[in-house]
JSON list of C-alpha atoms in Angstrom, two decimals:
[
{"chain": "A", "resi": 80, "resn": "MET", "atom": "CA", "xyz": [-0.18, 0.19, 0.18]},
{"chain": "A", "resi": 81, "resn": "TYR", "atom": "CA", "xyz": [1.20, 3.30, -0.90]},
{"chain": "A", "resi": 82, "resn": "ASN", "atom": "CA", "xyz": [2.13, 5.70, 1.99]},
{"chain": "A", "resi": 83, "resn": "TYR", "atom": "CA", "xyz": [0.11, 9.06, 1.09]},
{"chain": "A", "resi": 84, "resn": "SER", "atom": "CA", "xyz": [0.89, 10.70, 4.31]},
{"chain": "A", "resi": 85, "resn": "LEU", "atom": "CA", "xyz": [4.61, 10.52, 3.94]},
{"chain": "A", "resi": 86, "resn": "LYS", "atom": "CA", "xyz": [6.74, 13.88, 4.24]},
{"chain": "A", "resi": 87, "resn": "LEU", "atom": "CA", "xyz": [8.90, 14.44, 1.40]},
{"chain": "A", "resi": 88, "resn": "THR", "atom": "CA", "xyz": [12.46, 16.09, 2.07]},
{"chain": "A", "resi": 89, "resn": "TYR", "atom": "CA", "xyz": [14.78, 14.97, -0.54]},
{"chain": "A", "resi": 90, "resn": "ARG", "atom": "CA", "xyz": [14.50, 18.03, -2.36]},
{"chain": "A", "resi": 91, "resn": "THR", "atom": "CA", "xyz": [16.57, 19.67, 0.19]},
{"chain": "A", "resi": 92, "resn": "SER", "atom": "CA", "xyz": [19.31, 16.97, 0.32]},
{"chain": "A", "resi": 93, "resn": "ASN", "atom": "CA", "xyz": [22.48, 16.71, -2.19]},
{"chain": "A", "resi": 94, "resn": "ASP", "atom": "CA", "xyz": [22.30, 13.01, -1.24]},
{"chain": "A", "resi": 95, "resn": "ASP", "atom": "CA", "xyz": [20.61, 10.98, -3.84]},
{"chain": "A", "resi": 96, "resn": "ASP", "atom": "CA", "xyz": [20.09, 8.10, -1.29]},
{"chain": "A", "resi": 97, "resn": "VAL", "atom": "CA", "xyz": [17.22, 10.17, 0.67]},
{"chain": "A", "resi": 98, "resn": "TYR", "atom": "CA", "xyz": [15.13, 9.97, -2.56]},
{"chain": "A", "resi": 99, "resn": "ARG", "atom": "CA", "xyz": [15.57, 6.39, -3.27]},
{"chain": "A", "resi": 100, "resn": "ASP", "atom": "CA", "xyz": [14.85, 6.01, 0.76]},
{"chain": "A", "resi": 101, "resn": "GLU", "atom": "CA", "xyz": [11.83, 8.44, 0.48]},
{"chain": "A", "resi": 102, "resn": "LEU", "atom": "CA", "xyz": [10.54, 6.32, -2.65]},
{"chain": "A", "resi": 103, "resn": "MET", "atom": "CA", "xyz": [10.66, 3.17, -0.85]},
{"chain": "A", "resi": 104, "resn": "GLN", "atom": "CA", "xyz": [9.40, 4.55, 1.92]},
{"chain": "A", "resi": 105, "resn": "ALA", "atom": "CA", "xyz": [6.45, 5.95, 0.08]},
{"chain": "A", "resi": 106, "resn": "PHE", "atom": "CA", "xyz": [5.78, 2.03, -1.61]},
{"chain": "A", "resi": 107, "resn": "ASP", "atom": "CA", "xyz": [6.30, 0.79, 2.10]},
{"chain": "A", "resi": 108, "resn": "ILE", "atom": "CA", "xyz": [9.25, -1.53, 1.12]},
{"chain": "A", "resi": 109, "resn": "GLN", "atom": "CA", "xyz": [12.56, -2.10, 2.70]},
{"chain": "A", "resi": 110, "resn": "THR", "atom": "CA", "xyz": [14.76, -2.82, -0.66]},
{"chain": "A", "resi": 111, "resn": "TYR", "atom": "CA", "xyz": [13.78, -1.62, -4.21]},
{"chain": "A", "resi": 112, "resn": "ASP", "atom": "CA", "xyz": [11.01, -4.16, -5.58]},
{"chain": "A", "resi": 113, "resn": "SER", "atom": "CA", "xyz": [9.93, -3.28, -8.97]},
{"chain": "A", "resi": 114, "resn": "GLU", "atom": "CA", "xyz": [7.22, -6.17, -8.71]},
{"chain": "A", "resi": 115, "resn": "VAL", "atom": "CA", "xyz": [5.69, -4.68, -5.84]},
{"chain": "A", "resi": 116, "resn": "ILE", "atom": "CA", "xyz": [5.71, -1.12, -6.94]},
{"chain": "A", "resi": 117, "resn": "ASN", "atom": "CA", "xyz": [4.54, -1.87, -10.22]},
{"chain": "A", "resi": 118, "resn": "ASN", "atom": "CA", "xyz": [1.47, -3.79, -8.45]},
{"chain": "A", "resi": 119, "resn": "ILE", "atom": "CA", "xyz": [0.76, -0.59, -6.33]},
{"chain": "A", "resi": 120, "resn": "ILE", "atom": "CA", "xyz": [0.94, 1.52, -9.61]},
{"chain": "A", "resi": 121, "resn": "ASN", "atom": "CA", "xyz": [-1.50, -0.59, -11.27]},
{"chain": "A", "resi": 122, "resn": "LYS", "atom": "CA", "xyz": [-4.09, -2.07, -8.58]},
{"chain": "A", "resi": 123, "resn": "GLU", "atom": "CA", "xyz": [-3.91, 1.16, -6.20]},
{"chain": "A", "resi": 124, "resn": "LEU", "atom": "CA", "xyz": [-2.51, 4.48, -8.01]},
{"chain": "A", "resi": 125, "resn": "ILE", "atom": "CA", "xyz": [-4.02, 4.14, -11.50]},
{"chain": "A", "resi": 126, "resn": "PRO", "atom": "CA", "xyz": [-7.44, 3.91, -10.30]},
{"chain": "A", "resi": 127, "resn": "LEU", "atom": "CA", "xyz": [-7.28, 6.35, -7.61]},
{"chain": "A", "resi": 128, "resn": "LEU", "atom": "CA", "xyz": [-6.23, 8.76, -10.47]},
{"chain": "A", "resi": 129, "resn": "LYS", "atom": "CA", "xyz": [-8.58, 7.71, -12.99]},
{"chain": "A", "resi": 130, "resn": "ASP", "atom": "CA", "xyz": [-10.81, 10.77, -12.95]},
{"chain": "A", "resi": 131, "resn": "GLN", "atom": "CA", "xyz": [-8.55, 13.52, -11.88]},
{"chain": "A", "resi": 132, "resn": "PHE", "atom": "CA", "xyz": [-5.33, 12.69, -13.87]},
{"chain": "A", "resi": 133, "resn": "LEU", "atom": "CA", "xyz": [-6.72, 12.58, -17.38]},
{"chain": "A", "resi": 134, "resn": "ILE", "atom": "CA", "xyz": [-5.43, 16.09, -18.00]},
{"chain": "A", "resi": 135, "resn": "VAL", "atom": "CA", "xyz": [-2.04, 15.27, -16.72]},
{"chain": "A", "resi": 136, "resn": "TYR", "atom": "CA", "xyz": [-1.76, 12.14, -18.91]},
{"chain": "A", "resi": 137, "resn": "GLN", "atom": "CA", "xyz": [-2.91, 14.27, -21.88]},
{"chain": "A", "resi": 138, "resn": "THR", "atom": "CA", "xyz": [-0.36, 16.88, -21.10]},
{"chain": "A", "resi": 139, "resn": "MET", "atom": "CA", "xyz": [2.44, 14.52, -20.88]},
{"chain": "A", "resi": 140, "resn": "ASN", "atom": "CA", "xyz": [1.56, 12.83, -24.08]},
{"chain": "A", "resi": 141, "resn": "LYS", "atom": "CA", "xyz": [1.39, 16.35, -25.68]},
{"chain": "A", "resi": 142, "resn": "HIS", "atom": "CA", "xyz": [4.91, 17.08, -24.68]},
{"chain": "A", "resi": 143, "resn": "ASN", "atom": "CA", "xyz": [6.10, 13.44, -24.93]},
{"chain": "A", "resi": 144, "resn": "GLN", "atom": "CA", "xyz": [9.42, 13.00, -26.67]},
{"chain": "A", "resi": 145, "resn": "PHE", "atom": "CA", "xyz": [8.73, 9.54, -27.60]},
{"chain": "A", "resi": 146, "resn": "PRO", "atom": "CA", "xyz": [7.63, 8.26, -30.89]},
{"chain": "A", "resi": 147, "resn": "PHE", "atom": "CA", "xyz": [4.48, 6.79, -29.12]},
{"chain": "A", "resi": 148, "resn": "THR", "atom": "CA", "xyz": [1.84, 7.32, -26.71]},
{"chain": "A", "resi": 149, "resn": "LEU", "atom": "CA", "xyz": [2.43, 6.76, -23.10]},
{"chain": "A", "resi": 150, "resn": "GLU", "atom": "CA", "xyz": [0.16, 4.56, -21.63]},
{"chain": "A", "resi": 151, "resn": "ASP", "atom": "CA", "xyz": [-1.20, 5.66, -17.90]},
{"chain": "A", "resi": 152, "resn": "SER", "atom": "CA", "xyz": [1.14, 3.11, -15.82]},
{"chain": "A", "resi": 153, "resn": "VAL", "atom": "CA", "xyz": [4.25, 4.63, -17.90]},
{"chain": "A", "resi": 154, "resn": "CYS", "atom": "CA", "xyz": [3.17, 8.04, -17.11]},
{"chain": "A", "resi": 155, "resn": "VAL", "atom": "CA", "xyz": [2.81, 7.31, -13.45]},
{"chain": "A", "resi": 156, "resn": "THR", "atom": "CA", "xyz": [6.26, 5.61, -13.45]},
{"chain": "A", "resi": 157, "resn": "LEU", "atom": "CA", "xyz": [7.94, 8.88, -15.01]},
{"chain": "A", "resi": 158, "resn": "LEU", "atom": "CA", "xyz": [6.03, 11.06, -12.27]},
{"chain": "A", "resi": 159, "resn": "LEU", "atom": "CA", "xyz": [7.78, 9.38, -9.63]},
{"chain": "A", "resi": 160, "resn": "SER", "atom": "CA", "xyz": [11.07, 10.41, -10.93]},
{"chain": "A", "resi": 161, "resn": "TRP", "atom": "CA", "xyz": [13.21, 12.70, -8.73]},
{"chain": "A", "resi": 162, "resn": "GLU", "atom": "CA", "xyz": [12.13, 15.73, -10.78]},
{"chain": "A", "resi": 163, "resn": "TYR", "atom": "CA", "xyz": [8.30, 15.38, -10.40]},
{"chain": "A", "resi": 164, "resn": "PHE", "atom": "CA", "xyz": [7.90, 12.71, -6.95]},
{"chain": "A", "resi": 165, "resn": "ASN", "atom": "CA", "xyz": [7.67, 15.49, -4.71]},
{"chain": "A", "resi": 166, "resn": "LEU", "atom": "CA", "xyz": [4.58, 17.01, -6.96]},
{"chain": "A", "resi": 167, "resn": "PHE", "atom": "CA", "xyz": [3.14, 14.02, -7.88]},
{"chain": "A", "resi": 168, "resn": "HIS", "atom": "CA", "xyz": [3.45, 12.54, -4.22]},
{"chain": "A", "resi": 169, "resn": "LEU", "atom": "CA", "xyz": [1.24, 15.87, -3.02]},
{"chain": "A", "resi": 170, "resn": "CYS", "atom": "CA", "xyz": [-1.26, 15.13, -5.70]},
{"chain": "A", "resi": 171, "resn": "LEU", "atom": "CA", "xyz": [-1.89, 11.59, -4.62]},
{"chain": "A", "resi": 172, "resn": "GLY", "atom": "CA", "xyz": [-2.27, 12.54, -1.01]},
{"chain": "A", "resi": 173, "resn": "GLU", "atom": "CA", "xyz": [-4.78, 15.06, -1.75]},
{"chain": "A", "resi": 174, "resn": "ILE", "atom": "CA", "xyz": [-6.68, 13.02, -4.47]},
{"chain": "A", "resi": 175, "resn": "LYS", "atom": "CA", "xyz": [-6.91, 10.20, -1.44]},
{"chain": "A", "resi": 176, "resn": "GLU", "atom": "CA", "xyz": [-7.99, 12.94, 1.09]},
{"chain": "A", "resi": 177, "resn": "ASN", "atom": "CA", "xyz": [-10.31, 14.33, -1.69]},
{"chain": "A", "resi": 178, "resn": "LYS", "atom": "CA", "xyz": [-8.61, 17.69, -0.66]},
{"chain": "A", "resi": 179, "resn": "ILE", "atom": "CA", "xyz": [-7.52, 18.84, -3.92]},
{"chain": "A", "resi": 180, "resn": "THR", "atom": "CA", "xyz": [-6.04, 22.24, -4.12]},
{"chain": "A", "resi": 181, "resn": "ASN", "atom": "CA", "xyz": [-3.69, 23.60, -6.73]},
{"chain": "A", "resi": 182, "resn": "SER", "atom": "CA", "xyz": [-1.32, 20.45, -6.74]},
{"chain": "A", "resi": 183, "resn": "ILE", "atom": "CA", "xyz": [-2.42, 19.07, -9.94]},
{"chain": "A", "resi": 184, "resn": "THR", "atom": "CA", "xyz": [-2.07, 22.53, -11.82]},
{"chain": "A", "resi": 185, "resn": "ASN", "atom": "CA", "xyz": [1.35, 22.91, -10.19]},
{"chain": "A", "resi": 186, "resn": "LEU", "atom": "CA", "xyz": [2.40, 19.46, -11.65]},
{"chain": "A", "resi": 187, "resn": "ILE", "atom": "CA", "xyz": [1.22, 20.38, -15.25]},
{"chain": "A", "resi": 188, "resn": "SER", "atom": "CA", "xyz": [3.03, 23.55, -14.79]},
{"chain": "A", "resi": 189, "resn": "GLU", "atom": "CA", "xyz": [6.32, 21.63, -14.14]},
{"chain": "A", "resi": 190, "resn": "LEU", "atom": "CA", "xyz": [5.45, 19.20, -16.88]},
{"chain": "A", "resi": 191, "resn": "ILE", "atom": "CA", "xyz": [5.31, 21.97, -19.32]},
{"chain": "A", "resi": 192, "resn": "LYS", "atom": "CA", "xyz": [8.55, 23.91, -18.13]},
{"chain": "A", "resi": 193, "resn": "THR", "atom": "CA", "xyz": [10.84, 21.00, -18.16]},
{"chain": "A", "resi": 194, "resn": "LYS", "atom": "CA", "xyz": [9.88, 19.65, -21.56]}
]
């Protein structure tokens, strides 16, 4: 199960290990396990995001540098990268609590800015 309430600090650190540790904490794992992460993405996160993230997926595909359309699971995986994880994690927490503010707009702005 994903830890929606985890407070991320990796952006304030120069140590890449902090990002990796917090990513594993978010997925409630002690060591990296792509199978567990993919199961949580496909069975928990994608269904949670279904209604609110259509615009995010559209934005990612519009600014996509690949010669193919990105599936939702690929978009979510890309949003777990260092550049976007903090913003994506905030979106997840707000959607889970049904208290959405401007986190999705901020994520979209960052996606457009960095492409």
